[in-house]
């Protein structure tokens, strides 16, 4: 019987950036099934509610022509619980810098300890390796142009939000 390789790209995606889109697109080519998981910490202040982040990712993937990716959110329990639920054996994350590597390595080891889930790191494209959601939130909050850092749908959504506020 053929093995179906299933992976999860997890993150806060608050908001999804061009760097995230690049990692998702590359991961989708490597696996039979890919899930993008918006993690939601109710105790943490976020720019966008989790359901809005999910909807934006779906829109961004559709506009980018990335097909067959399931987008979910998760606020209960461990990331590896979601992996078990969907049958994923691999987490995929982007690595932008040595700082990312230092932050991600212990989490990768814990996720492997907890459930045997491996983490695959994709080296960020140099075009987006300086981009983060926190930077985008800061630039947007102070009225700067976020268009170079996020997919068009996100720029539109945040600009509309700023106009509302
Ligand atoms: O985009 P982010 O905010 O860097 O990603 C957050 C993420 C997905 C790394 C974090 O929310 C997470 O791993 N949450 C799951 C909690 C968990 O399972 N912890 C134990 C193992 S590290």
PDB file of C-alpha atoms and ligand atoms in Angstrom:
ATOM      1  CA  UNK A   1       0.000   0.000   0.000  1.00  0.00           C
ATOM      2  CA  UNK A   2       1.333   3.451  -0.905  1.00  0.00           C
ATOM      3  CA  UNK A   3       2.386   5.657   2.025  1.00  0.00           C
ATOM      4  CA  UNK A   4       0.591   9.016   2.135  1.00  0.00           C
ATOM      5  CA  UNK A   5       2.906  11.696   3.489  1.00  0.00           C
ATOM      6  CA  UNK A   6       1.026  14.306   5.512  1.00  0.00           C
ATOM      7  CA  UNK A   7       2.577  17.469   6.983  1.00  0.00           C
ATOM      8  CA  UNK A   8       1.487  20.499   8.977  1.00  0.00           C
ATOM      9  CA  UNK A   9       2.768  24.066   8.651  1.00  0.00           C
ATOM     10  CA  UNK A  10       1.922  25.626  12.041  1.00  0.00           C
ATOM     11  CA  UNK A  11       2.080  29.251  13.113  1.00  0.00           C
ATOM     12  CA  UNK A  12       0.273  32.260  14.480  1.00  0.00           C
ATOM     13  CA  UNK A  13      -0.013  33.815  11.001  1.00  0.00           C
ATOM     14  CA  UNK A  14      -1.018  37.154  12.533  1.00  0.00           C
ATOM     15  CA  UNK A  15      -0.995  38.050   9.668  1.00  0.00           C
ATOM     16  CA  UNK A  16       0.228  35.592   7.012  1.00  0.00           C
ATOM     17  CA  UNK A  17       3.271  37.073   5.198  1.00  0.00           C
ATOM     18  CA  UNK A  18       4.991  36.495   1.861  1.00  0.00           C
ATOM     19  CA  UNK A  19       7.541  34.431   3.799  1.00  0.00           C
ATOM     20  CA  UNK A  20       4.804  32.134   5.106  1.00  0.00           C
ATOM     21  CA  UNK A  21       3.312  31.842   1.617  1.00  0.00           C
ATOM     22  CA  UNK A  22       6.701  30.793   0.216  1.00  0.00           C
ATOM     23  CA  UNK A  23       7.114  28.078   2.877  1.00  0.00           C
ATOM     24  CA  UNK A  24       3.555  26.786   2.367  1.00  0.00           C
ATOM     25  CA  UNK A  25       3.979  26.676  -1.409  1.00  0.00           C
ATOM     26  CA  UNK A  26       7.285  24.792  -1.141  1.00  0.00           C
ATOM     27  CA  UNK A  27       5.928  22.383   1.492  1.00  0.00           C
ATOM     28  CA  UNK A  28       2.866  21.627  -0.649  1.00  0.00           C
ATOM     29  CA  UNK A  29       5.203  20.310  -3.356  1.00  0.00           C
ATOM     30  CA  UNK A  30       6.952  17.973  -0.905  1.00  0.00           C
ATOM     31  CA  UNK A  31       3.957  16.224   0.673  1.00  0.00           C
ATOM     32  CA  UNK A  32       0.862  14.373  -0.489  1.00  0.00           C
ATOM     33  CA  UNK A  33      -1.321  16.339   1.916  1.00  0.00           C
ATOM     34  CA  UNK A  34      -0.581  19.607   3.631  1.00  0.00           C
ATOM     35  CA  UNK A  35      -2.382  21.303   6.498  1.00  0.00           C
ATOM     36  CA  UNK A  36      -1.776  24.899   7.552  1.00  0.00           C
ATOM     37  CA  UNK A  37      -2.610  25.283  11.229  1.00  0.00           C
ATOM     38  CA  UNK A  38      -3.352  28.640  12.825  1.00  0.00           C
ATOM     39  CA  UNK A  39      -2.471  28.310  16.491  1.00  0.00           C
ATOM     40  CA  UNK A  40      -4.587  30.406  18.779  1.00  0.00           C
ATOM     41  CA  UNK A  41      -3.602  31.350  22.291  1.00  0.00           C
ATOM     42  CA  UNK A  42      -6.692  32.866  23.984  1.00  0.00           C
ATOM     43  CA  UNK A  43      -4.464  34.534  26.579  1.00  0.00           C
ATOM     44  CA  UNK A  44      -2.405  36.342  23.940  1.00  0.00           C
ATOM     45  CA  UNK A  45      -3.501  39.577  22.305  1.00  0.00           C
ATOM     46  CA  UNK A  46      -3.640  39.202  18.534  1.00  0.00           C
ATOM     47  CA  UNK A  47      -4.200  41.613  15.670  1.00  0.00           C
ATOM     48  CA  UNK A  48      -6.671  39.353  13.845  1.00  0.00           C
ATOM     49  CA  UNK A  49      -9.013  36.737  15.343  1.00  0.00           C
ATOM     50  CA  UNK A  50      -8.132  33.140  14.458  1.00  0.00           C
ATOM     51  CA  UNK A  51     -11.090  32.655  12.100  1.00  0.00           C
ATOM     52  CA  UNK A  52     -10.082  35.796  10.161  1.00  0.00           C
ATOM     53  CA  UNK A  53      -6.492  34.502   9.878  1.00  0.00           C
ATOM     54  CA  UNK A  54      -7.800  31.178   8.544  1.00  0.00           C
ATOM     55  CA  UNK A  55     -10.031  32.948   5.997  1.00  0.00           C
ATOM     56  CA  UNK A  56      -7.172  35.184   4.859  1.00  0.00           C
ATOM     57  CA  UNK A  57      -4.810  32.225   4.385  1.00  0.00           C
ATOM     58  CA  UNK A  58      -7.479  30.437   2.331  1.00  0.00           C
ATOM     59  CA  UNK A  59      -7.913  33.537   0.183  1.00  0.00           C
ATOM     60  CA  UNK A  60      -4.158  34.041  -0.209  1.00  0.00           C
ATOM     61  CA  UNK A  61      -3.624  30.394  -1.235  1.00  0.00           C
ATOM     62  CA  UNK A  62      -6.496  30.589  -3.698  1.00  0.00           C
ATOM     63  CA  UNK A  63      -5.166  33.815  -5.268  1.00  0.00           C
ATOM     64  CA  UNK A  64      -1.658  32.287  -5.447  1.00  0.00           C
ATOM     65  CA  UNK A  65      -2.970  29.129  -7.130  1.00  0.00           C
ATOM     66  CA  UNK A  66      -1.804  26.854  -4.314  1.00  0.00           C
ATOM     67  CA  UNK A  67      -4.306  24.011  -4.272  1.00  0.00           C
ATOM     68  CA  UNK A  68      -5.240  21.166  -1.964  1.00  0.00           C
ATOM     69  CA  UNK A  69      -4.084  22.728   1.300  1.00  0.00           C
ATOM     70  CA  UNK A  70      -6.368  22.353   4.334  1.00  0.00           C
ATOM     71  CA  UNK A  71      -6.380  25.394   6.641  1.00  0.00           C
ATOM     72  CA  UNK A  72      -7.505  24.894  10.252  1.00  0.00           C
ATOM     73  CA  UNK A  73      -7.178  26.578  13.617  1.00  0.00           C
ATOM     74  CA  UNK A  74      -6.270  24.986  16.918  1.00  0.00           C
ATOM     75  CA  UNK A  75      -6.567  26.313  20.423  1.00  0.00           C
ATOM     76  CA  UNK A  76      -6.954  23.175  22.504  1.00  0.00           C
ATOM     77  CA  UNK A  77      -3.959  21.123  23.491  1.00  0.00           C
ATOM     78  CA  UNK A  78      -0.682  20.385  21.862  1.00  0.00           C
ATOM     79  CA  UNK A  79       0.313  20.861  18.274  1.00  0.00           C
ATOM     80  CA  UNK A  80       1.152  17.155  18.154  1.00  0.00           C
ATOM     81  CA  UNK A  81      -2.460  16.346  19.167  1.00  0.00           C
ATOM     82  CA  UNK A  82      -3.576  18.007  15.941  1.00  0.00           C
ATOM     83  CA  UNK A  83      -0.866  16.070  14.056  1.00  0.00           C
ATOM     84  CA  UNK A  84      -2.189  12.805  15.493  1.00  0.00           C
ATOM     85  CA  UNK A  85      -5.749  13.769  14.585  1.00  0.00           C
ATOM     86  CA  UNK A  86      -4.900  14.355  10.914  1.00  0.00           C
ATOM     87  CA  UNK A  87      -2.242  11.643  10.636  1.00  0.00           C
ATOM     88  CA  UNK A  88       0.678  14.029  10.085  1.00  0.00           C
ATOM     89  CA  UNK A  89       4.194  12.849  10.925  1.00  0.00           C
ATOM     90  CA  UNK A  90       6.004  16.041   9.954  1.00  0.00           C
ATOM     91  CA  UNK A  91       5.892  19.713  10.900  1.00  0.00           C
ATOM     92  CA  UNK A  92       7.305  22.153   8.364  1.00  0.00           C
ATOM     93  CA  UNK A  93       8.717  25.517   9.415  1.00  0.00           C
ATOM     94  CA  UNK A  94      10.728  28.254   7.751  1.00  0.00           C
ATOM     95  CA  UNK A  95      14.140  29.196   9.116  1.00  0.00           C
ATOM     96  CA  UNK A  96      15.115  32.813   8.560  1.00  0.00           C
ATOM     97  CA  UNK A  97      18.150  33.123  10.799  1.00  0.00           C
ATOM     98  CA  UNK A  98      20.318  31.512  13.475  1.00  0.00           C
ATOM     99  CA  UNK A  99      17.960  33.134  15.996  1.00  0.00           C
ATOM    100  CA  UNK A 100      15.049  31.214  14.477  1.00  0.00           C
ATOM    101  CA  UNK A 101      17.102  28.010  14.649  1.00  0.00           C
ATOM    102  CA  UNK A 102      17.879  28.558  18.348  1.00  0.00           C
ATOM    103  CA  UNK A 103      14.192  29.221  19.084  1.00  0.00           C
ATOM    104  CA  UNK A 104      12.847  26.354  16.987  1.00  0.00           C
ATOM    105  CA  UNK A 105      15.284  23.566  17.887  1.00  0.00           C
ATOM    106  CA  UNK A 106      13.993  22.864  21.439  1.00  0.00           C
ATOM    107  CA  UNK A 107      10.377  22.878  20.173  1.00  0.00           C
ATOM    108  CA  UNK A 108      11.306  20.430  17.419  1.00  0.00           C
ATOM    109  CA  UNK A 109      12.921  18.102  19.959  1.00  0.00           C
ATOM    110  CA  UNK A 110       9.928  18.310  22.336  1.00  0.00           C
ATOM    111  CA  UNK A 111       7.489  17.567  19.526  1.00  0.00           C
ATOM    112  CA  UNK A 112       9.585  14.542  18.574  1.00  0.00           C
ATOM    113  CA  UNK A 113       9.730  13.396  22.220  1.00  0.00           C
ATOM    114  CA  UNK A 114       5.974  13.829  22.675  1.00  0.00           C
ATOM    115  CA  UNK A 115       4.747  12.053  19.578  1.00  0.00           C
ATOM    116  CA  UNK A 116       7.605  11.135  17.240  1.00  0.00           C
ATOM    117  CA  UNK A 117       6.648  14.077  15.024  1.00  0.00           C
ATOM    118  CA  UNK A 118       9.677  15.290  13.063  1.00  0.00           C
ATOM    119  CA  UNK A 119      10.263  18.930  12.105  1.00  0.00           C
ATOM    120  CA  UNK A 120      11.501  19.800   8.641  1.00  0.00           C
ATOM    121  CA  UNK A 121      13.076  23.241   8.291  1.00  0.00           C
ATOM    122  CA  UNK A 122      12.995  25.029   4.953  1.00  0.00           C
ATOM    123  CA  UNK A 123      15.609  27.756   4.623  1.00  0.00           C
ATOM    124  CA  UNK A 124      13.764  31.005   4.028  1.00  0.00           C
ATOM    125  CA  UNK A 125      14.103  32.604   0.645  1.00  0.00           C
ATOM    126  CA  UNK A 126      16.489  35.588   0.928  1.00  0.00           C
ATOM    127  CA  UNK A 127      13.748  37.772  -0.584  1.00  0.00           C
ATOM    128  CA  UNK A 128      11.639  37.275   2.554  1.00  0.00           C
ATOM    129  CA  UNK A 129      14.116  36.300   5.254  1.00  0.00           C
ATOM    130  CA  UNK A 130      13.757  39.693   6.986  1.00  0.00           C
ATOM    131  CA  UNK A 131       9.946  39.536   7.072  1.00  0.00           C
ATOM    132  CA  UNK A 132       7.969  38.660  10.197  1.00  0.00           C
ATOM    133  CA  UNK A 133       4.348  39.077  11.275  1.00  0.00           C
ATOM    134  CA  UNK A 134       5.436  41.229  14.218  1.00  0.00           C
ATOM    135  CA  UNK A 135       7.304  43.583  11.882  1.00  0.00           C
ATOM    136  CA  UNK A 136       4.247  43.775   9.616  1.00  0.00           C
ATOM    137  CA  UNK A 137       1.977  44.541  12.594  1.00  0.00           C
ATOM    138  CA  UNK A 138       4.307  47.304  13.729  1.00  0.00           C
ATOM    139  CA  UNK A 139       4.639  48.912  10.283  1.00  0.00           C
ATOM    140  CA  UNK A 140       0.858  48.712   9.781  1.00  0.00           C
ATOM    141  CA  UNK A 141       0.106  50.196  13.218  1.00  0.00           C
ATOM    142  CA  UNK A 142       2.357  53.168  12.500  1.00  0.00           C
ATOM    143  CA  UNK A 143       0.862  53.829   9.071  1.00  0.00           C
ATOM    144  CA  UNK A 144       3.670  52.405   6.912  1.00  0.00           C
ATOM    145  CA  UNK A 145       3.314  50.473   3.657  1.00  0.00           C
ATOM    146  CA  UNK A 146       3.125  46.719   4.292  1.00  0.00           C
ATOM    147  CA  UNK A 147       2.580  45.782   0.629  1.00  0.00           C
ATOM    148  CA  UNK A 148       6.192  44.569   0.119  1.00  0.00           C
ATOM    149  CA  UNK A 149       5.808  42.042   2.940  1.00  0.00           C
ATOM    150  CA  UNK A 150       2.357  40.507   2.641  1.00  0.00           C
ATOM    151  CA  UNK A 151       0.123  39.014  -0.047  1.00  0.00           C
ATOM    152  CA  UNK A 152      -2.227  41.557  -1.648  1.00  0.00           C
ATOM    153  CA  UNK A 153      -5.305  40.205   0.165  1.00  0.00           C
ATOM    154  CA  UNK A 154      -3.632  40.830   3.527  1.00  0.00           C
ATOM    155  CA  UNK A 155      -2.580  44.352   2.595  1.00  0.00           C
ATOM    156  CA  UNK A 156      -6.161  45.068   1.526  1.00  0.00           C
ATOM    157  CA  UNK A 157      -7.599  43.597   4.731  1.00  0.00           C
ATOM    158  CA  UNK A 158      -5.275  45.502   7.044  1.00  0.00           C
ATOM    159  CA  UNK A 159      -5.728  48.751   5.145  1.00  0.00           C
ATOM    160  CA  UNK A 160      -9.512  48.325   5.352  1.00  0.00           C
ATOM    161  CA  UNK A 161      -9.159  47.634   9.082  1.00  0.00           C
ATOM    162  CA  UNK A 162      -7.077  50.804   9.534  1.00  0.00           C
ATOM    163  CA  UNK A 163      -9.701  52.788   7.629  1.00  0.00           C
ATOM    164  CA  UNK A 164     -12.385  51.385   9.961  1.00  0.00           C
ATOM    165  CA  UNK A 165     -10.459  52.193  13.131  1.00  0.00           C
TER     166      UNK A 165
HETATM  167  O1  LIG B   1       4.213  31.721  14.242  1.00  0.00           O
HETATM  168  P1  LIG B   1       4.683  31.437  15.627  1.00  0.00           P
HETATM  169  O2  LIG B   1       3.960  32.290  16.634  1.00  0.00           O
HETATM  170  O3  LIG B   1       6.164  31.504  15.780  1.00  0.00           O
HETATM  171  O4  LIG B   1       4.287  29.909  15.887  1.00  0.00           O
HETATM  172  C1  LIG B   1       3.767  29.513  17.077  1.00  0.00           C
HETATM  173  C2  LIG B   1       3.918  27.989  17.277  1.00  0.00           C
HETATM  174  C3  LIG B   1       3.118  27.205  16.275  1.00  0.00           C
HETATM  175  C4  LIG B   1       5.378  27.591  17.206  1.00  0.00           C
HETATM  176  C5  LIG B   1       3.411  27.753  18.685  1.00  0.00           C
HETATM  177  O5  LIG B   1       2.160  28.400  18.832  1.00  0.00           O
HETATM  178  C6  LIG B   1       3.247  26.293  19.046  1.00  0.00           C
HETATM  179  O6  LIG B   1       4.091  25.444  18.813  1.00  0.00           O
HETATM  180  N1  LIG B   1       2.142  26.026  19.665  1.00  0.00           N
HETATM  181  C7  LIG B   1       1.798  24.684  20.065  1.00  0.00           C
HETATM  182  C8  LIG B   1       1.951  24.479  21.535  1.00  0.00           C
HETATM  183  C9  LIG B   1       2.664  23.172  21.817  1.00  0.00           C
HETATM  184  O7  LIG B   1       2.324  22.143  21.263  1.00  0.00           O
HETATM  185  N2  LIG B   1       3.691  23.253  22.679  1.00  0.00           N
HETATM  186  C10 LIG B   1       4.517  22.129  23.060  1.00  0.00           C
HETATM  187  C11 LIG B   1       5.600  21.730  22.076  1.00  0.00           C
HETATM  188  S1  LIG B   1       6.693  22.971  21.563  1.00  0.00           S
END
